[in-house]
PDB file of C-alpha atoms in Angstrom:
ATOM      1  CA  GLN A   1     -27.386 -16.535 -11.672  1.00 83.00           C
ATOM      2  CA  VAL A   2     -25.147 -13.291 -12.187  1.00 90.00           C
ATOM      3  CA  GLN A   3     -24.498 -12.165 -15.553  1.00 93.00           C
ATOM      4  CA  LEU A   4     -22.158  -9.319 -16.929  1.00 94.00           C
ATOM      5  CA  VAL A   5     -22.178  -7.867 -20.381  1.00 94.00           C
ATOM      6  CA  GLU A   6     -19.555  -5.285 -21.767  1.00 97.00           C
ATOM      7  CA  SER A   7     -20.079  -2.682 -24.344  1.00 96.00           C
ATOM      8  CA  GLY A   8     -18.368   0.331 -26.001  1.00 97.00           C
ATOM      9  CA  GLY A   9     -15.330  -1.138 -27.578  1.00 97.00           C
ATOM     10  CA  GLY A  10     -14.330  -0.462 -31.044  1.00 98.00           C
ATOM     11  CA  LEU A  11     -11.717   0.951 -33.404  1.00 98.00           C
ATOM     12  CA  VAL A  12     -10.038   4.256 -32.411  1.00 98.00           C
ATOM     13  CA  GLN A  13      -6.977   6.344 -33.296  1.00 98.00           C
ATOM     14  CA  PRO A  14      -3.975   6.730 -31.104  1.00 98.00           C
ATOM     15  CA  GLY A  15      -4.557   9.606 -28.613  1.00 98.00           C
ATOM     16  CA  GLY A  16      -8.361   8.966 -28.861  1.00 98.00           C
ATOM     17  CA  SER A  17     -10.991   8.071 -26.091  1.00 98.00           C
ATOM     18  CA  LEU A  18     -13.438   5.427 -25.529  1.00 98.00           C
ATOM     19  CA  ARG A  19     -15.873   4.819 -22.720  1.00 98.00           C
ATOM     20  CA  LEU A  20     -16.526   1.152 -21.830  1.00 98.00           C
ATOM     21  CA  SER A  21     -19.817   0.149 -19.748  1.00 97.00           C
ATOM     22  CA  CYS A  22     -20.673  -2.977 -18.003  1.00 95.00           C
ATOM     23  CA  ALA A  23     -24.178  -4.013 -17.207  1.00 91.00           C
ATOM     24  CA  ALA A  24     -25.214  -6.688 -14.621  1.00 89.00           C
ATOM     25  CA  SER A  25     -28.359  -8.769 -14.299  1.00 88.00           C
ATOM     26  CA  GLY A  26     -29.635 -11.567 -12.182  1.00 84.00           C
ATOM     27  CA  ILE A  27     -28.256  -9.671  -8.882  1.00 72.00           C
ATOM     28  CA  VAL A  28     -29.737 -10.055  -5.515  1.00 64.00           C
ATOM     29  CA  SER A  29     -27.009  -8.436  -3.333  1.00 74.00           C
ATOM     30  CA  ARG A  30     -24.358  -5.705  -4.061  1.00 80.00           C
ATOM     31  CA  PHE A  31     -20.966  -6.628  -5.371  1.00 86.00           C
ATOM     32  CA  TYR A  32     -17.911  -6.147  -3.150  1.00 88.00           C
ATOM     33  CA  VAL A  33     -15.709  -5.086  -6.092  1.00 92.00           C
ATOM     34  CA  MET A  34     -16.381  -4.402  -9.700  1.00 93.00           C
ATOM     35  CA  GLY A  35     -13.571  -3.568 -12.429  1.00 95.00           C
ATOM     36  CA  TRP A  36     -11.818  -4.140 -15.753  1.00 97.00           C
ATOM     37  CA  TYR A  37      -9.243  -6.486 -16.925  1.00 98.00           C
ATOM     38  CA  ARG A  38      -7.577  -6.919 -20.262  1.00 98.00           C
ATOM     39  CA  GLN A  39      -6.005  -9.602 -22.384  1.00 98.00           C
ATOM     40  CA  ALA A  40      -4.183  -9.230 -25.652  1.00 96.00           C
ATOM     41  CA  PRO A  41      -3.453 -12.184 -27.926  1.00 90.00           C
ATOM     42  CA  GLY A  42      -0.869 -14.530 -26.478  1.00 92.00           C
ATOM     43  CA  LYS A  43      -0.731 -12.645 -23.273  1.00 94.00           C
ATOM     44  CA  GLN A  44      -1.781 -13.097 -19.663  1.00 95.00           C
ATOM     45  CA  ARG A  45      -5.023 -11.336 -18.466  1.00 96.00           C
ATOM     46  CA  GLU A  46      -3.935  -8.184 -16.502  1.00 97.00           C
ATOM     47  CA  LEU A  47      -5.743  -5.480 -14.083  1.00 97.00           C
ATOM     48  CA  VAL A  48      -6.819  -2.350 -15.665  1.00 98.00           C
ATOM     49  CA  ALA A  49      -8.940  -0.869 -13.012  1.00 97.00           C
ATOM     50  CA  THR A  50     -11.368  -1.908  -9.970  1.00 96.00           C
ATOM     51  CA  ILE A  51     -13.592  -0.045  -7.682  1.00 94.00           C
ATOM     52  CA  THR A  52     -14.933  -1.386  -4.329  1.00 92.00           C
ATOM     53  CA  ARG A  53     -18.285  -0.900  -2.717  1.00 87.00           C
ATOM     54  CA  GLY A  54     -16.989   1.821  -0.825  1.00 87.00           C
ATOM     55  CA  GLY A  55     -15.489   3.842  -3.746  1.00 90.00           C
ATOM     56  CA  ILE A  56     -11.948   2.742  -3.374  1.00 93.00           C
ATOM     57  CA  THR A  57     -10.122   2.576  -6.880  1.00 95.00           C
ATOM     58  CA  ASN A  58      -7.125   0.456  -7.998  1.00 96.00           C
ATOM     59  CA  TYR A  59      -5.335   0.947 -11.272  1.00 97.00           C
ATOM     60  CA  GLY A  60      -2.794  -1.133 -13.322  1.00 96.00           C
ATOM     61  CA  ASP A  61       0.585   0.698 -13.583  1.00 92.00           C
ATOM     62  CA  PHE A  62       0.320   1.177 -17.301  1.00 89.00           C
ATOM     63  CA  VAL A  63      -2.754   3.456 -16.658  1.00 87.00           C
ATOM     64  CA  LYS A  64      -0.822   6.540 -15.485  1.00 78.00           C
ATOM     65  CA  GLY A  65      -3.660   8.852 -15.142  1.00 92.00           C
ATOM     66  CA  ARG A  66      -5.300   8.142 -18.562  1.00 97.00           C
ATOM     67  CA  PHE A  67      -8.183   5.822 -17.559  1.00 98.00           C
ATOM     68  CA  THR A  68     -10.872   6.380 -14.932  1.00 97.00           C
ATOM     69  CA  VAL A  69     -13.227   3.700 -13.311  1.00 96.00           C
ATOM     70  CA  SER A  70     -16.491   4.778 -11.937  1.00 95.00           C
ATOM     71  CA  GLY A  71     -19.752   3.163 -10.956  1.00 89.00           C
ATOM     72  CA  GLY A  72     -20.283  -0.102  -8.630  1.00 76.00           C
ATOM     73  CA  ASP A  73     -22.115   0.213  -5.262  1.00 66.00           C
ATOM     74  CA  VAL A  74     -25.932   0.183  -5.563  1.00 65.00           C
ATOM     75  CA  LYS A  75     -25.910   0.653  -9.308  1.00 69.00           C
ATOM     76  CA  ASN A  76     -24.132  -2.689  -9.946  1.00 82.00           C
ATOM     77  CA  THR A  77     -22.783  -1.134 -12.988  1.00 89.00           C
ATOM     78  CA  VAL A  78     -19.219  -0.124 -13.955  1.00 94.00           C
ATOM     79  CA  TYR A  79     -17.701   2.212 -16.517  1.00 96.00           C
ATOM     80  CA  LEU A  80     -14.201   2.706 -17.829  1.00 97.00           C
ATOM     81  CA  GLN A  81     -13.269   6.017 -19.270  1.00 98.00           C
ATOM     82  CA  MET A  82     -10.127   5.502 -21.420  1.00 98.00           C
ATOM     83  CA  ASN A  83      -8.313   8.852 -22.897  1.00 98.00           C
ATOM     84  CA  SER A  84      -4.972   9.222 -24.690  1.00 97.00           C
ATOM     85  CA  LEU A  85      -5.287   5.705 -25.975  1.00 97.00           C
ATOM     86  CA  LYS A  86      -1.946   3.830 -27.200  1.00 96.00           C
ATOM     87  CA  PRO A  87      -1.595   1.144 -29.784  1.00 97.00           C
ATOM     88  CA  GLU A  88      -0.406  -1.161 -26.725  1.00 95.00           C
ATOM     89  CA  ASP A  89      -3.830  -0.784 -25.188  1.00 97.00           C
ATOM     90  CA  THR A  90      -5.177  -2.815 -27.946  1.00 97.00           C
ATOM     91  CA  ALA A  91      -6.962  -6.158 -26.358  1.00 98.00           C
ATOM     92  CA  ASP A  92     -10.132  -7.771 -25.159  1.00 98.00           C
ATOM     93  CA  TYR A  93     -11.507  -5.853 -22.102  1.00 98.00           C
ATOM     94  CA  TYR A  94     -13.503  -7.898 -19.475  1.00 98.00           C
ATOM     95  CA  CYS A  95     -15.861  -6.746 -16.636  1.00 97.00           C
ATOM     96  CA  ASN A  96     -15.332  -8.538 -13.343  1.00 96.00           C
ATOM     97  CA  ALA A  97     -17.443  -8.473 -10.228  1.00 94.00           C
ATOM     98  CA  ARG A  98     -17.243 -10.231  -6.759  1.00 92.00           C
ATOM     99  CA  ASP A  99     -20.132 -10.716  -4.411  1.00 85.00           C
ATOM    100  CA  PRO A 100     -17.831 -12.457  -2.986  1.00 81.00           C
ATOM    101  CA  ASP A 101     -18.059 -15.121  -5.791  1.00 90.00           C
ATOM    102  CA  GLU A 102     -16.070 -13.987  -8.896  1.00 93.00           C
ATOM    103  CA  HIS A 103     -17.924 -13.280 -12.280  1.00 94.00           C
ATOM    104  CA  TRP A 104     -16.904 -12.379 -15.733  1.00 96.00           C
ATOM    105  CA  GLY A 105     -18.429 -10.854 -18.794  1.00 97.00           C
ATOM    106  CA  PRO A 106     -17.690 -12.217 -22.339  1.00 97.00           C
ATOM    107  CA  GLY A 107     -15.587  -9.278 -23.052  1.00 97.00           C
ATOM    108  CA  THR A 108     -15.314  -6.227 -25.636  1.00 97.00           C
ATOM    109  CA  GLN A 109     -12.588  -5.681 -28.022  1.00 98.00           C
ATOM    110  CA  VAL A 110     -10.735  -2.319 -28.330  1.00 98.00           C
ATOM    111  CA  THR A 111      -8.305  -1.729 -31.079  1.00 98.00           C
ATOM    112  CA  VAL A 112      -6.010   1.317 -31.120  1.00 98.00           C
ATOM    113  CA  SER A 113      -4.444   1.828 -34.548  1.00 97.00           C
ATOM    114  CA  SER A 114      -4.010   4.551 -37.060  1.00 92.00           C
TER     115      SER A 114
END
């Protein structure tokens, strides 16, 4: 059974940076897509960034060049470099992968506040 776990979340000041990591285990084949979604309290889960096995990336509209997703392919790991963080980025961030079944990590909390 595939398991995903996120790390790297925490409290940062506006304008700061964080790097999230997602580690996978129980894998027998490569993922088609890996990436990140986020959910703030009372809101729907939304796309942050994904990367395909071929290295094609996709970003949510709110990122506007601030975030970079990397990893995937044979490593079966994914990272999210977040720069110029804003208070509205505060949310739980979840790792996602498809093989082609969908898998989710338990989430890591990111809080952006002065």
